[in-house]
CSV table of C-alpha atoms in Angstrom, one decimal:
chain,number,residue,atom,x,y,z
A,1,UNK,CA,-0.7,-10.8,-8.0
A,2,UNK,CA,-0.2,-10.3,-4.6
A,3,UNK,CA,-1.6,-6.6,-2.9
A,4,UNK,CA,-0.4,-4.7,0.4
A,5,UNK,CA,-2.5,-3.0,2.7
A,6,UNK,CA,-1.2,0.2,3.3
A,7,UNK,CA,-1.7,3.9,4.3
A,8,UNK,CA,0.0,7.2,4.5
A,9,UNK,CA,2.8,8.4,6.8
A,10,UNK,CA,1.0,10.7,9.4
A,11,UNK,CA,-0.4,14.1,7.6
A,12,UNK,CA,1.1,12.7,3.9
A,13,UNK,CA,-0.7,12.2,1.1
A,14,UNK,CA,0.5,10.1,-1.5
A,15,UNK,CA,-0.4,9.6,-5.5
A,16,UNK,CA,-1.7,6.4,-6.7
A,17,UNK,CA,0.3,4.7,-9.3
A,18,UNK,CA,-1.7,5.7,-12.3
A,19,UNK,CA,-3.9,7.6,-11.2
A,20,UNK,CA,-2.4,10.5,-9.8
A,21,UNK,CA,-5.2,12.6,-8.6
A,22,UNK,CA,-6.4,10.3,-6.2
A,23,UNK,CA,-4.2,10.0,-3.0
A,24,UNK,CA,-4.0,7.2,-0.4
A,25,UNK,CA,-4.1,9.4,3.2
A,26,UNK,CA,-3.2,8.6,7.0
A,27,UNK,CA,-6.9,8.2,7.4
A,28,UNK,CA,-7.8,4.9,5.9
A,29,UNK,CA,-5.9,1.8,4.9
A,30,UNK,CA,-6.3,1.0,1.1
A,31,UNK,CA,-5.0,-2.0,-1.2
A,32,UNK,CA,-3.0,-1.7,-3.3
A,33,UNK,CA,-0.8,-4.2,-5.8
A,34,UNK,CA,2.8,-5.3,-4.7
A,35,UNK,CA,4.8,-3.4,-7.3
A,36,UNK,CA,8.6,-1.5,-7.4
A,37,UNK,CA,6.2,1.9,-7.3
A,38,UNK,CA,4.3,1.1,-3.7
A,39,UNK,CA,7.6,-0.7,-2.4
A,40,UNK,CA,10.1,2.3,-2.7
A,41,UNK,CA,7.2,4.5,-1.0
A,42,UNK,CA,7.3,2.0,2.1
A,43,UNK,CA,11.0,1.5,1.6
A,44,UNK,CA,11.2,6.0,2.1
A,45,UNK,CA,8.6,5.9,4.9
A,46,UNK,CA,5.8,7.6,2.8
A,47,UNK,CA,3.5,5.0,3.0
A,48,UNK,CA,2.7,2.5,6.1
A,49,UNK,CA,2.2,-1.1,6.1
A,50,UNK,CA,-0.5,-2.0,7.8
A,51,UNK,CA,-0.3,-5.5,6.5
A,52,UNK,CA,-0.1,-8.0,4.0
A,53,UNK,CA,-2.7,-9.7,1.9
A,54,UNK,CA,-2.5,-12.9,-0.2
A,55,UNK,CA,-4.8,-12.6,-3.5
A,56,UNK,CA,-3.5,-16.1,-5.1
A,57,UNK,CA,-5.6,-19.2,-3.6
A,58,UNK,CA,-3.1,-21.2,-1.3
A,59,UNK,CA,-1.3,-18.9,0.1
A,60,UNK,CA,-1.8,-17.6,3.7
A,61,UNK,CA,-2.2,-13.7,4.5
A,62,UNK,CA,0.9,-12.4,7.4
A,63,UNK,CA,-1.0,-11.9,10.0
């Protein structure tokens, strides 16, 4: 599965997926799996892309 590297809009905090007392901040960029969840949080501008990650062997990272 392939993961994003993201982090918060400035002075957000956001939920993890399923674990919702841990938060990904503006501070730090964190990885995270490419799923519907993480994608409508970029797609609303609550979370950043800083870039993407290839996990699978073969496939080159965008950078």
């Amino acid at each position: 599965m392939n993961t994003l590297l993201v982090k918060a809009a400035p002075t957000l905090r956001v939920s993890f997926e399923y674990q919702h007392r841990r938060y990904i901040t503006d501070g730090e960029a964190v990885s995270v799996p490419d799923t519907a969840y993480y994608r409508r949080l970029l797609t609303n501008g609550d979370l950043v892309l800083v870039s993407k990650r290839a996990t699978n062997k073969g496939q080159k990272s965008w950078r």
